[in-house]
Short mmCIF file of C-alpha atoms in Angstrom, two decimals:
data_model
loop_
_atom_site.label_atom_id
_atom_site.label_comp_id
_atom_site.label_asym_id
_atom_site.label_seq_id
_atom_site.Cartn_x
_atom_site.Cartn_y
_atom_site.Cartn_z
CA MET H 1 -90.26 25.33 -57.21
CA GLU H 2 -90.71 22.18 -59.16
CA LYS H 3 -88.00 23.71 -61.70
CA THR H 4 -85.35 23.66 -58.59
CA VAL H 5 -86.47 19.86 -57.88
CA ASP H 6 -86.23 18.97 -61.10
CA SER H 7 -82.58 20.84 -61.46
CA ASP H 8 -81.86 18.93 -58.40
CA HIS H 9 -82.91 15.69 -59.48
CA GLU H 10 -80.99 16.09 -62.21
CA HIS H 11 -77.84 16.69 -60.87
CA SER H 12 -78.17 13.63 -58.72
CA LYS H 13 -78.69 11.77 -61.63
CA LEU H 14 -75.24 12.97 -63.38
CA SER H 15 -73.64 12.28 -60.17
CA ILE H 16 -74.53 8.81 -60.07
CA GLU H 17 -73.83 8.31 -63.48
CA ARG H 18 -70.59 9.50 -63.08
CA ARG H 19 -70.02 7.49 -60.05
CA THR H 20 -71.43 4.30 -61.56
CA ARG H 21 -69.53 4.79 -65.14
CA VAL H 22 -67.22 1.90 -66.94
CA THR H 23 -64.30 3.62 -65.12
CA VAL H 24 -64.51 4.96 -61.81
CA GLU H 25 -62.06 7.59 -61.48
CA ASP H 26 -60.26 8.33 -58.30
CA ASP H 27 -62.00 11.50 -57.27
CA ASP H 28 -64.93 9.56 -57.07
CA ASP H 29 -66.34 7.22 -54.26
CA PRO H 30 -69.38 5.09 -55.82
CA VAL H 31 -72.87 5.05 -55.10
CA LEU H 32 -73.40 1.07 -55.15
CA ASP H 33 -77.24 0.83 -53.79
CA ALA H 34 -80.26 1.69 -56.35
CA GLN H 35 -82.93 2.00 -53.74
CA ALA H 36 -80.92 4.59 -51.21
CA ALA H 37 -79.74 6.64 -53.88
CA HIS H 38 -83.65 7.16 -54.58
CA VAL H 39 -82.69 7.62 -58.23
CA ASP H 40 -83.79 5.40 -61.79
CA LEU H 41 -80.82 3.38 -62.35
CA ALA H 42 -82.88 1.47 -65.15
CA SER H 43 -79.97 1.59 -67.20
CA LEU H 44 -77.57 0.25 -64.94
CA LYS H 45 -76.52 -3.72 -64.22
CA LEU H 46 -77.40 -4.44 -60.66
CA ALA H 47 -76.20 -7.52 -58.72
CA LYS H 48 -78.66 -10.37 -58.00
CA ASP H 49 -80.05 -8.80 -54.81
CA GLY H 50 -81.67 -6.19 -57.36
CA HIS H 51 -80.38 -3.16 -55.64
CA THR H 52 -76.58 -3.42 -55.69
CA ILE H 53 -74.90 -1.47 -58.46
CA LEU H 54 -72.27 -2.81 -59.98
CA VAL H 55 -68.96 -1.33 -60.21
CA PRO H 56 -67.65 -0.88 -62.61
CA GLN H 57 -70.20 -1.51 -64.95
CA PRO H 58 -69.14 -4.49 -67.04
CA THR H 59 -68.93 -4.55 -70.89
CA SER H 60 -70.96 -6.65 -72.83
CA ASN H 61 -67.65 -8.45 -74.31
CA PRO H 62 -67.00 -12.11 -72.97
CA ASP H 63 -63.52 -11.49 -72.61
CA ASP H 64 -64.21 -8.78 -69.66
CA PRO H 65 -63.25 -10.92 -66.64
CA LEU H 66 -65.72 -8.97 -64.70
CA ASN H 67 -67.91 -11.40 -67.06
CA TRP H 68 -66.59 -14.52 -66.29
CA SER H 69 -68.25 -17.49 -64.96
CA TRP H 70 -67.91 -17.92 -60.75
CA ARG H 71 -66.70 -20.64 -61.41
CA LYS H 72 -63.73 -19.44 -63.42
CA LYS H 73 -63.20 -15.78 -61.21
CA ASN H 74 -63.18 -17.83 -58.22
CA LEU H 75 -60.51 -20.52 -59.08
CA MET H 76 -58.75 -17.60 -60.69
CA LEU H 77 -58.76 -16.10 -57.78
CA PHE H 78 -57.42 -19.79 -55.93
CA VAL H 79 -54.49 -19.77 -57.90
CA VAL H 80 -53.75 -16.17 -57.20
CA ALA H 81 -53.73 -16.97 -53.52
CA LEU H 82 -51.67 -19.79 -53.46
CA THR H 83 -49.31 -18.06 -55.75
CA GLY H 84 -49.08 -15.21 -53.27
CA PHE H 85 -48.59 -17.83 -50.43
CA LEU H 86 -45.59 -18.71 -51.91
CA ALA H 87 -43.39 -15.36 -51.47
CA ASP H 88 -43.54 -15.59 -47.19
CA PHE H 89 -43.45 -19.71 -47.41
CA THR H 90 -40.49 -19.77 -49.21
CA SER H 91 -38.84 -17.38 -46.58
CA ALA H 92 -39.94 -18.31 -43.00
CA ALA H 93 -39.19 -21.92 -44.33
CA GLY H 94 -35.06 -20.80 -43.77
CA VAL H 95 -36.28 -19.82 -40.41
CA PRO H 96 -36.39 -22.98 -38.29
CA LEU H 97 -33.17 -24.59 -40.86
CA ILE H 98 -30.80 -21.29 -39.25
CA GLN H 99 -28.93 -23.60 -36.52
CA VAL H 100 -28.62 -26.77 -38.12
CA GLN H 101 -27.19 -24.89 -41.09
CA GLY H 102 -24.82 -22.71 -38.86
CA VAL H 103 -23.72 -26.59 -37.44
CA GLU H 104 -23.18 -27.55 -41.07
CA TRP H 105 -21.61 -24.97 -42.50
CA GLY H 106 -19.64 -23.53 -39.38
CA LEU H 107 -20.89 -19.81 -38.85
CA ASP H 108 -22.96 -18.38 -36.06
CA PRO H 109 -26.67 -18.94 -36.77
CA ASN H 110 -27.17 -14.76 -36.68
CA VAL H 111 -24.99 -14.76 -39.53
CA VAL H 112 -26.37 -18.02 -41.69
CA ASN H 113 -30.12 -15.92 -40.78
CA TYR H 114 -28.72 -12.46 -42.71
CA ALA H 115 -29.55 -14.70 -45.78
CA GLY H 116 -33.18 -14.74 -44.58
CA ASN H 117 -33.50 -11.11 -44.05
CA LEU H 118 -32.16 -9.87 -47.27
CA ASN H 119 -34.52 -12.36 -48.65
CA VAL H 120 -37.60 -10.46 -47.26
CA ALA H 121 -36.05 -7.06 -48.26
CA PHE H 122 -35.94 -8.86 -51.84
CA LEU H 123 -39.67 -9.32 -50.82
CA GLY H 124 -40.35 -5.73 -50.98
CA ILE H 125 -37.54 -4.48 -53.65
CA GLY H 126 -39.57 -7.22 -56.00
CA GLY H 127 -42.79 -6.34 -55.14
CA ILE H 128 -41.74 -2.91 -56.64
CA PHE H 129 -40.59 -4.10 -59.50
CA TRP H 130 -43.68 -6.64 -60.47
CA ALA H 131 -46.05 -4.00 -59.94
CA ILE H 132 -44.62 -1.82 -62.43
CA VAL H 133 -44.18 -5.02 -65.19
CA CYS H 134 -47.39 -6.47 -64.28
CA SER H 135 -48.91 -2.99 -65.68
CA PHE H 136 -47.31 -2.62 -68.56
CA TRP H 137 -46.81 -6.63 -69.83
CA GLY H 138 -49.89 -7.94 -68.31
CA ARG H 139 -50.91 -9.81 -65.17
CA LEU H 140 -50.67 -13.90 -66.34
CA PRO H 141 -46.57 -13.77 -67.86
CA VAL H 142 -45.48 -12.15 -64.81
CA MET H 143 -47.26 -15.08 -62.92
CA PHE H 144 -45.83 -17.52 -64.87
CA TRP H 145 -42.40 -16.74 -65.52
CA SER H 146 -41.73 -15.27 -61.91
CA THR H 147 -42.73 -18.93 -60.40
CA LEU H 148 -40.83 -20.57 -62.42
CA LEU H 149 -37.77 -18.77 -62.09
CA GLY H 150 -38.70 -19.00 -58.35
CA ALA H 151 -38.75 -22.72 -58.51
CA ILE H 152 -35.94 -22.49 -59.99
CA CYS H 153 -34.26 -20.45 -57.50
CA VAL H 154 -35.60 -22.64 -54.81
CA LEU H 155 -33.94 -25.69 -56.37
CA VAL H 156 -30.66 -24.42 -55.82
CA THR H 157 -30.86 -23.43 -52.23
CA ALA H 158 -32.08 -26.68 -51.64
CA VAL H 159 -28.92 -28.45 -53.86
CA THR H 160 -25.83 -26.42 -52.68
CA ASN H 161 -23.38 -26.91 -50.17
CA ASP H 162 -22.03 -23.34 -50.64
CA PHE H 163 -23.28 -20.93 -48.26
CA GLN H 164 -22.19 -17.84 -50.76
CA VAL H 165 -24.58 -19.87 -53.15
CA TYR H 166 -27.35 -20.26 -50.84
CA TYR H 167 -27.06 -16.36 -49.80
CA ALA H 168 -27.76 -15.57 -53.30
CA PHE H 169 -30.23 -17.76 -54.15
CA ARG H 170 -32.10 -17.13 -51.10
CA THR H 171 -32.29 -13.24 -52.48
CA LEU H 172 -33.35 -13.82 -55.59
CA THR H 173 -36.03 -16.30 -53.98
CA GLY H 174 -37.52 -13.47 -52.59
CA PHE H 175 -37.36 -11.55 -55.19
CA PHE H 176 -38.93 -13.38 -57.81
CA LEU H 177 -41.34 -14.96 -55.81
CA SER H 178 -42.86 -11.44 -54.38
CA SER H 179 -44.93 -11.06 -57.47
CA TYR H 180 -48.49 -11.81 -56.52
CA GLN H 181 -48.09 -10.24 -52.99
CA VAL H 182 -48.46 -7.55 -54.92
CA VAL H 183 -50.41 -8.09 -58.89
CA GLY H 184 -53.19 -10.41 -56.00
CA LEU H 185 -54.66 -7.36 -55.51
CA ALA H 186 -54.34 -6.30 -59.14
CA CYS H 187 -55.98 -9.38 -60.45
CA ILE H 188 -58.96 -8.62 -57.57
CA LYS H 189 -59.50 -5.36 -58.66
CA ASP H 190 -59.56 -6.65 -62.91
CA SER H 191 -61.81 -9.67 -61.74
CA PHE H 192 -64.68 -8.79 -58.92
CA PHE H 193 -66.88 -5.72 -58.40
CA PHE H 194 -66.33 -3.28 -56.14
CA HIS H 195 -68.87 -4.83 -53.61
CA GLU H 196 -67.16 -8.21 -53.98
CA HIS H 197 -63.74 -6.78 -53.00
CA ALA H 198 -63.35 -7.18 -49.56
CA ARG H 199 -64.15 -10.84 -49.46
CA LYS H 200 -61.93 -11.43 -52.11
CA ILE H 201 -59.02 -9.32 -50.45
CA GLY H 202 -59.71 -11.06 -47.12
CA ILE H 203 -59.45 -14.81 -48.94
CA TRP H 204 -55.91 -13.64 -50.79
CA VAL H 205 -54.43 -11.85 -47.23
CA ASN H 206 -55.09 -14.72 -45.72
CA PHE H 207 -52.94 -16.77 -47.87
CA PHE H 208 -50.08 -14.91 -47.17
CA ILE H 209 -50.63 -14.33 -43.66
CA LEU H 210 -50.67 -17.90 -42.94
CA SER H 211 -47.92 -18.75 -45.14
CA PRO H 212 -45.15 -17.96 -42.95
CA TYR H 213 -46.47 -19.97 -40.52
CA LEU H 214 -47.12 -23.24 -41.93
CA SER H 215 -43.90 -23.61 -43.72
CA PRO H 216 -42.09 -23.43 -39.74
CA LEU H 217 -44.91 -25.64 -38.98
CA PHE H 218 -43.98 -28.31 -41.71
CA ALA H 219 -39.90 -27.72 -41.12
CA TYR H 220 -39.80 -28.53 -37.94
CA PHE H 221 -41.99 -31.67 -38.26
CA ILE H 222 -39.19 -32.22 -40.71
CA LEU H 223 -36.59 -31.29 -38.75
CA GLU H 224 -37.60 -33.69 -35.50
CA GLY H 225 -38.40 -36.47 -37.86
CA THR H 226 -34.77 -36.44 -38.95
CA GLY H 227 -32.83 -35.53 -36.33
CA GLY H 228 -31.37 -38.28 -34.80
CA ASN H 229 -29.70 -37.33 -31.87
CA SER H 230 -29.42 -33.72 -32.93
CA PRO H 231 -31.05 -30.78 -30.41
CA PHE H 232 -31.30 -28.16 -33.64
CA GLY H 233 -33.27 -31.44 -35.74
CA GLY H 234 -31.56 -33.01 -39.04
CA ASN H 235 -32.07 -32.83 -42.79
CA TRP H 236 -33.17 -29.22 -43.48
CA ARG H 237 -32.84 -29.57 -47.73
CA ALA H 238 -35.81 -31.99 -47.11
CA VAL H 239 -37.28 -28.56 -45.94
CA LEU H 240 -36.20 -27.04 -49.22
CA TRP H 241 -37.74 -29.65 -51.54
CA LEU H 242 -41.02 -29.92 -49.66
CA VAL H 243 -41.13 -25.97 -50.88
CA PHE H 244 -40.35 -26.42 -53.92
CA ALA H 245 -42.67 -29.35 -54.04
CA ILE H 246 -45.33 -26.85 -53.70
CA VAL H 247 -43.88 -24.09 -55.66
CA CYS H 248 -44.45 -26.37 -58.51
CA MET H 249 -47.58 -27.39 -57.83
CA ASP H 250 -48.39 -24.06 -58.01
CA LEU H 251 -46.61 -23.91 -61.35
CA VAL H 252 -48.84 -26.54 -62.91
CA LEU H 253 -52.19 -24.93 -61.36
CA VAL H 254 -51.24 -21.48 -63.11
CA LEU H 255 -49.97 -23.72 -66.47
CA LEU H 256 -53.80 -25.35 -66.23
CA PHE H 257 -56.18 -22.69 -65.12
CA ALA H 258 -54.64 -19.03 -65.07
CA ASP H 259 -55.71 -16.37 -67.59
CA GLU H 260 -55.05 -12.30 -68.33
CA THR H 261 -57.05 -10.59 -66.26
CA TYR H 262 -56.16 -7.04 -67.44
CA TYR H 263 -58.81 -5.78 -69.41
CA ASN H 264 -58.80 -1.80 -70.88
CA ARG H 265 -62.37 -0.13 -70.25
CA SER H 266 -60.90 3.12 -71.57
CA ILE H 267 -61.63 1.29 -75.34
CA PRO H 268 -64.83 0.55 -76.93
CA VAL H 269 -65.82 -3.38 -77.17
CA GLU H 270 -65.98 -3.61 -80.90
CA SER H 271 -61.71 -1.64 -80.77
CA GLN H 272 -60.60 -4.23 -78.05
CA PRO H 273 -57.59 -6.44 -79.91
CA SER H 274 -58.77 -10.44 -80.46
CA ARG H 275 -57.17 -12.58 -76.72
CA GLY H 276 -55.55 -15.22 -79.09
CA SER H 277 -54.74 -18.41 -77.39
CA ARG H 278 -54.31 -18.52 -73.84
CA MET H 279 -50.61 -19.65 -73.87
CA MET H 280 -49.74 -17.01 -75.92
CA ARG H 281 -51.18 -14.63 -73.27
CA MET H 282 -49.46 -16.91 -70.58
CA LEU H 283 -45.83 -16.29 -72.22
CA GLY H 284 -46.16 -13.20 -72.62
CA ILE H 285 -45.98 -12.95 -76.34
CA TRP H 286 -49.86 -11.50 -76.95
CA GLN H 287 -48.95 -8.26 -74.52
CA LEU H 288 -45.68 -7.48 -76.38
CA ARG H 289 -47.76 -7.99 -79.85
CA ASN H 290 -50.61 -5.43 -78.14
CA SER H 291 -48.19 -3.55 -76.66
CA SER H 292 -50.20 -0.33 -77.18
CA TYR H 293 -53.67 -2.16 -75.40
CA PHE H 294 -51.22 -1.20 -72.15
CA PRO H 295 -49.21 1.58 -70.52
CA SER H 296 -45.83 2.13 -71.27
CA GLY H 297 -43.02 1.59 -69.04
CA TRP H 298 -42.01 4.70 -68.37
CA ALA H 299 -45.30 5.57 -67.80
CA CYS H 300 -45.65 2.41 -64.98
CA CYS H 301 -42.68 3.75 -63.23
CA VAL H 302 -43.98 7.92 -62.94
CA ARG H 303 -46.72 6.00 -61.98
CA ILE H 304 -45.62 4.21 -59.38
CA VAL H 305 -43.76 7.25 -58.02
CA SER H 306 -46.98 9.60 -58.07
CA VAL H 307 -49.12 7.10 -56.35
CA LEU H 308 -47.00 7.07 -53.09
CA PHE H 309 -47.42 11.11 -52.71
CA LYS H 310 -51.05 10.36 -53.02
CA PRO H 311 -52.32 12.32 -50.17
CA VAL H 312 -53.48 9.25 -47.87
CA MET H 313 -50.83 6.94 -49.13
CA ILE H 314 -47.93 7.51 -47.43
CA PRO H 315 -49.97 7.82 -43.71
CA GLY H 316 -51.38 4.21 -44.59
CA LEU H 317 -48.26 2.64 -45.74
CA LEU H 318 -46.91 4.10 -42.85
CA PHE H 319 -49.92 2.91 -40.76
CA TYR H 320 -49.34 -1.02 -42.16
CA MET H 321 -46.03 -0.89 -41.69
CA LEU H 322 -46.04 0.04 -38.00
CA VAL H 323 -48.98 -2.42 -36.96
CA PHE H 324 -47.40 -5.27 -39.44
CA MET H 325 -43.48 -5.27 -38.84
CA TRP H 326 -43.70 -7.31 -35.54
CA ALA H 327 -45.10 -10.24 -37.15
CA ILE H 328 -41.65 -11.06 -37.73
CA GLY H 329 -39.97 -10.08 -35.05
CA ILE H 330 -41.97 -12.72 -32.74
CA ASN H 331 -41.58 -15.07 -35.44
CA ILE H 332 -37.49 -14.51 -34.98
CA THR H 333 -37.79 -14.14 -31.19
CA SER H 334 -39.98 -17.19 -30.90
CA SER H 335 -38.27 -19.53 -33.13
CA ILE H 336 -34.86 -18.93 -31.49
CA LEU H 337 -35.84 -18.67 -27.90
CA PHE H 338 -37.90 -21.66 -27.81
CA LEU H 339 -34.67 -24.00 -29.34
CA THR H 340 -32.77 -22.39 -26.94
CA PRO H 341 -32.03 -24.70 -24.15
CA ALA H 342 -32.89 -23.51 -20.29
CA PRO H 343 -32.37 -21.24 -18.49
CA ALA H 344 -31.91 -18.77 -21.23
CA GLY H 345 -34.70 -20.37 -23.54
CA TYR H 346 -37.39 -22.88 -23.23
CA GLY H 347 -35.54 -26.25 -24.75
CA PHE H 348 -37.93 -27.33 -26.73
CA ALA H 349 -38.14 -30.06 -29.04
CA PRO H 350 -38.68 -29.32 -32.68
CA LEU H 351 -41.30 -31.15 -32.65
CA SER H 352 -42.74 -28.90 -29.85
CA VAL H 353 -42.04 -26.03 -31.75
CA GLY H 354 -43.87 -27.48 -34.84
CA TYR H 355 -47.02 -27.51 -32.59
CA ILE H 356 -46.79 -23.71 -30.68
CA TYR H 357 -46.99 -22.84 -34.90
CA PHE H 358 -50.84 -23.95 -34.83
CA THR H 359 -51.57 -20.31 -32.61
CA PRO H 360 -50.52 -17.87 -35.75
CA ILE H 361 -52.28 -19.88 -37.94
CA VAL H 362 -55.19 -20.56 -36.05
CA GLY H 363 -55.36 -16.63 -35.28
CA ALA H 364 -55.27 -15.89 -39.38
CA LEU H 365 -57.94 -17.77 -39.73
CA LEU H 366 -60.60 -16.51 -37.02
CA GLY H 367 -59.37 -13.12 -38.36
CA GLU H 368 -60.50 -14.17 -41.54
CA LEU H 369 -63.93 -15.32 -40.34
CA PHE H 370 -64.31 -12.04 -38.46
CA GLY H 371 -63.30 -10.09 -41.55
CA HIS H 372 -65.18 -11.96 -43.97
CA PHE H 373 -68.97 -11.02 -42.06
CA PHE H 374 -68.23 -7.37 -40.30
CA ASN H 375 -66.54 -5.68 -43.56
CA ASP H 376 -69.67 -6.89 -45.59
CA TYR H 377 -71.93 -5.38 -42.88
CA VAL H 378 -69.90 -1.87 -41.76
CA ALA H 379 -69.88 -1.40 -46.02
CA LYS H 380 -73.72 -2.44 -46.67
CA ARG H 381 -74.73 -0.26 -43.35
CA TYR H 382 -72.65 3.00 -44.08
CA VAL H 383 -73.86 3.07 -47.82
CA ARG H 384 -77.77 2.51 -46.66
CA THR H 385 -77.12 5.65 -44.46
CA HIS H 386 -75.37 7.47 -46.98
CA ALA H 387 -77.90 7.88 -50.08
CA GLY H 388 -76.17 4.98 -51.59
CA VAL H 389 -72.76 6.13 -51.63
CA PHE H 390 -69.62 4.68 -49.92
CA HIS H 391 -66.65 6.19 -48.94
CA PRO H 392 -63.79 4.23 -48.00
CA GLU H 393 -62.90 5.51 -44.73
CA ALA H 394 -65.50 3.83 -43.42
CA ARG H 395 -63.64 0.76 -43.71
CA LEU H 396 -61.29 2.16 -41.09
CA ILE H 397 -63.51 1.31 -38.20
CA ALA H 398 -62.43 -2.12 -37.80
CA THR H 399 -59.01 -1.39 -37.31
CA TYR H 400 -60.21 -0.09 -33.69
CA VAL H 401 -61.30 -4.19 -33.39
CA ALA H 402 -57.69 -4.74 -34.84
CA ALA H 403 -55.84 -2.55 -32.22
CA ALA H 404 -57.85 -4.19 -29.15
CA LEU H 405 -55.76 -7.56 -30.00
CA MET H 406 -52.46 -6.19 -31.38
CA ILE H 407 -51.89 -4.37 -28.17
CA PRO H 408 -52.66 -6.26 -25.35
CA GLY H 409 -50.99 -9.65 -27.76
CA LEU H 410 -47.75 -7.95 -27.76
CA VAL H 411 -47.52 -6.80 -24.55
CA ALA H 412 -48.66 -10.81 -23.36
CA VAL H 413 -45.51 -12.22 -25.17
CA GLY H 414 -43.28 -9.79 -24.04
CA GLN H 415 -44.38 -10.76 -20.33
CA ALA H 416 -44.16 -14.27 -21.09
CA LEU H 417 -40.50 -14.74 -22.93
CA GLY H 418 -39.10 -11.68 -20.29
CA PHE H 419 -40.16 -13.33 -17.64
CA HIS H 420 -39.70 -17.14 -19.11
CA GLU H 421 -43.54 -17.79 -18.28
CA SER H 422 -45.41 -20.00 -19.31
CA VAL H 423 -45.77 -20.80 -23.25
CA GLY H 424 -49.41 -21.06 -23.07
CA ILE H 425 -49.08 -16.50 -22.65
CA VAL H 426 -47.01 -16.42 -25.61
CA ILE H 427 -49.54 -19.16 -27.10
CA ILE H 428 -53.06 -16.43 -26.12
CA GLY H 429 -50.56 -13.56 -27.02
CA TRP H 430 -49.16 -14.27 -30.61
CA GLY H 431 -53.25 -15.99 -31.60
CA MET H 432 -54.26 -12.20 -30.55
CA TYR H 433 -51.65 -10.27 -31.98
CA VAL H 434 -51.43 -12.02 -35.63
CA CYS H 435 -55.98 -12.23 -35.49
CA GLY H 436 -55.60 -8.52 -35.42
CA VAL H 437 -52.75 -8.04 -38.05
CA MET H 438 -55.12 -9.90 -40.54
CA ILE H 439 -57.87 -7.70 -39.90
CA ALA H 440 -55.63 -4.68 -40.11
CA SER H 441 -53.90 -6.00 -43.37
CA VAL H 442 -57.70 -6.53 -45.26
CA ILE H 443 -59.10 -3.07 -44.03
CA ILE H 444 -55.63 -1.24 -45.25
CA SER H 445 -55.22 -2.71 -48.58
CA ALA H 446 -58.81 -2.49 -49.48
CA TYR H 447 -58.66 0.98 -48.24
CA LEU H 448 -56.21 2.43 -49.91
CA MET H 449 -56.95 0.04 -53.21
CA GLU H 450 -60.89 1.54 -52.93
CA ALA H 451 -59.46 5.00 -52.31
CA TYR H 452 -57.47 4.95 -55.75
CA PRO H 453 -59.53 2.35 -57.94
CA GLN H 454 -57.29 3.33 -60.75
CA ARG H 455 -53.55 2.32 -59.55
CA ALA H 456 -54.65 -1.47 -58.15
CA ALA H 457 -51.35 -1.87 -59.10
CA GLU H 458 -48.96 0.36 -57.80
CA VAL H 459 -50.71 0.39 -54.70
CA SER H 460 -50.25 -2.85 -53.51
CA GLY H 461 -46.29 -2.91 -54.81
CA LEU H 462 -45.99 -0.10 -51.99
CA LEU H 463 -48.24 -1.98 -49.56
CA ASN H 464 -46.10 -4.89 -49.69
CA PHE H 465 -42.46 -2.79 -50.01
CA PHE H 466 -43.71 -1.22 -46.40
CA ARG H 467 -44.36 -4.09 -45.03
CA SER H 468 -41.64 -5.98 -46.12
CA ILE H 469 -39.00 -3.17 -45.35
CA GLY H 470 -40.46 -3.41 -41.36
CA GLY H 471 -39.59 -6.61 -41.13
CA PHE H 472 -36.79 -6.85 -43.16
CA GLN H 473 -34.80 -4.54 -40.68
CA VAL H 474 -36.98 -6.27 -37.43
CA GLY H 475 -34.74 -9.10 -37.73
CA TYR H 476 -31.29 -6.86 -37.59
CA TYR H 477 -32.27 -6.25 -33.53
CA GLN H 478 -35.15 -8.09 -32.53
CA MET H 479 -33.13 -10.65 -30.78
CA GLN H 480 -30.47 -8.19 -29.47
CA TRP H 481 -32.92 -5.73 -28.37
CA GLY H 482 -34.85 -8.08 -26.03
CA GLN H 483 -31.74 -9.79 -24.40
CA GLU H 484 -30.03 -6.12 -23.38
CA MET H 485 -33.46 -4.22 -22.77
CA GLY H 486 -35.28 -7.42 -21.25
CA PHE H 487 -38.17 -8.55 -23.70
CA ASP H 488 -41.18 -7.34 -21.25
CA LYS H 489 -40.05 -3.68 -22.00
CA SER H 490 -38.96 -4.06 -26.14
CA PHE H 491 -42.30 -5.96 -27.02
CA GLY H 492 -44.19 -3.43 -24.86
CA ILE H 493 -42.48 -0.33 -26.62
CA GLN H 494 -44.03 -2.80 -29.88
CA ALA H 495 -47.05 -2.26 -28.56
CA GLY H 496 -46.72 1.19 -27.51
CA ILE H 497 -46.20 2.01 -31.43
CA VAL H 498 -49.11 -0.29 -32.96
CA ALA H 499 -51.17 2.11 -30.18
CA ALA H 500 -48.99 5.03 -31.51
CA ALA H 501 -50.02 3.86 -35.20
CA MET H 502 -53.83 4.54 -34.48
CA VAL H 503 -53.79 8.04 -34.04
CA ILE H 504 -53.16 7.79 -38.14
CA VAL H 505 -56.20 6.19 -38.90
CA ILE H 506 -57.91 8.78 -36.78
CA ILE H 507 -56.52 11.47 -38.89
CA LEU H 508 -57.93 9.32 -41.87
CA GLN H 509 -61.09 9.17 -40.73
CA VAL H 510 -61.56 12.61 -40.36
CA PHE H 511 -59.90 14.26 -42.81
CA GLY H 512 -59.23 11.49 -45.32
CA ARG H 513 -61.80 12.32 -48.14
CA LYS H 514 -61.19 15.72 -48.12
CA LEU H 515 -57.19 14.92 -48.64
CA ARG H 516 -58.33 12.31 -51.48
CA GLY H 517 -59.89 15.66 -53.19
CA VAL H 518 -63.31 13.68 -53.70
CA LYS H 519 -65.94 15.28 -55.57
CA SER H 520 -68.84 15.73 -53.80
CA ALA H 521 -72.07 14.45 -55.24
#
């Protein structure tokens, strides 16, 4: 009997050692709590609370990003989040401009909006490209070069007088600046421990969820201030000069504070190459000189395809697309109807529309505030009641809170726009929906990254692609759909699609662990 107990103890110990080693594999869910696991883990490094296991275990190398100071890690997180902010900020800045640009170029506003639609599509396409490049060339050169090239593209759109040139460079802007809507998740995985992921992902996601609402807010204020007697506002180029300034500000922060977060944990500390100067890492020269330190370009291409067909990836990606895509729809519909003169629209001045854009901003901030504490609570409670082991499916419970906000939010917006009800109803519904989207975005990003921890860049690239492609296609039919069927019905269908998407969550909760083929403890 004593022999059996010892055998069980050894099996448990070996299982925990496997789950807390320097490299955590995709088929292992980690042990996070030493006390709940009831095993002697004296050889493992713990967090300051004395019982949370650091996963992955940091090496003794000071160049290991897990060993960076709190200040360096969080300053890098801010730069990463701000760089991710740029993509949707520059993209959505074009939405308030389409009316005044249509007047200047003699084009239907819907035609002008095609440049915005293609920009959104290339946010997704670019994300796939940068997910591959950052894996074989490193995170830092992608951050520097994509931001620099994105700044040049924004500059061209601000100075051109030709719609075709504007169209082309708006598209390229989306391609280049999409990089850190993708690479940001990989940087968080590189620099922070498992138990920190949800909070840090929340900060990163909050930046790019806020971005498509902040730029229209600023844009409408600028159009109102420069508009003269025009009902649609005035100097659209001034808006793009603001965008250019913010991109340049981020580029300066990259030059001052950013560093390479990629660290190959399969290589022993004594065999790690010298990191050289930060400028060489930023330009990508160090990475090229140490190309064997990174996977090959072909391997990275194969990897992103293989990740797509991992068992829980397509359901998770489909869920995210179905709940997020309507954020683009509300943005487009509201922007047009608020400016359209009564009785077809609300006939608001650009300044009034600008103030309305505080609504989704507040919604996103409330979603981050809720998730910042609730996600940690869920994880800690689950670990305490499951022998110290954390299964990513535990996070999905928060999506029910998200759905409880998104579904009635969409219905409220549709009813208000369809029956020309008070704009206050639109504000409440829009805020509820964006709050729910914020919660859902953090949860699905954390879930898929934790399900496949060795593929963070690829997971993020695919999340961004599905999100962007969903938003891209909505831009082509959202207004026509609402005008022909009625906005009450079109938004009601959208709410129904979000409700149906929750079936995917139930399937992942019940079968996700089995589908992932997680090894038993």
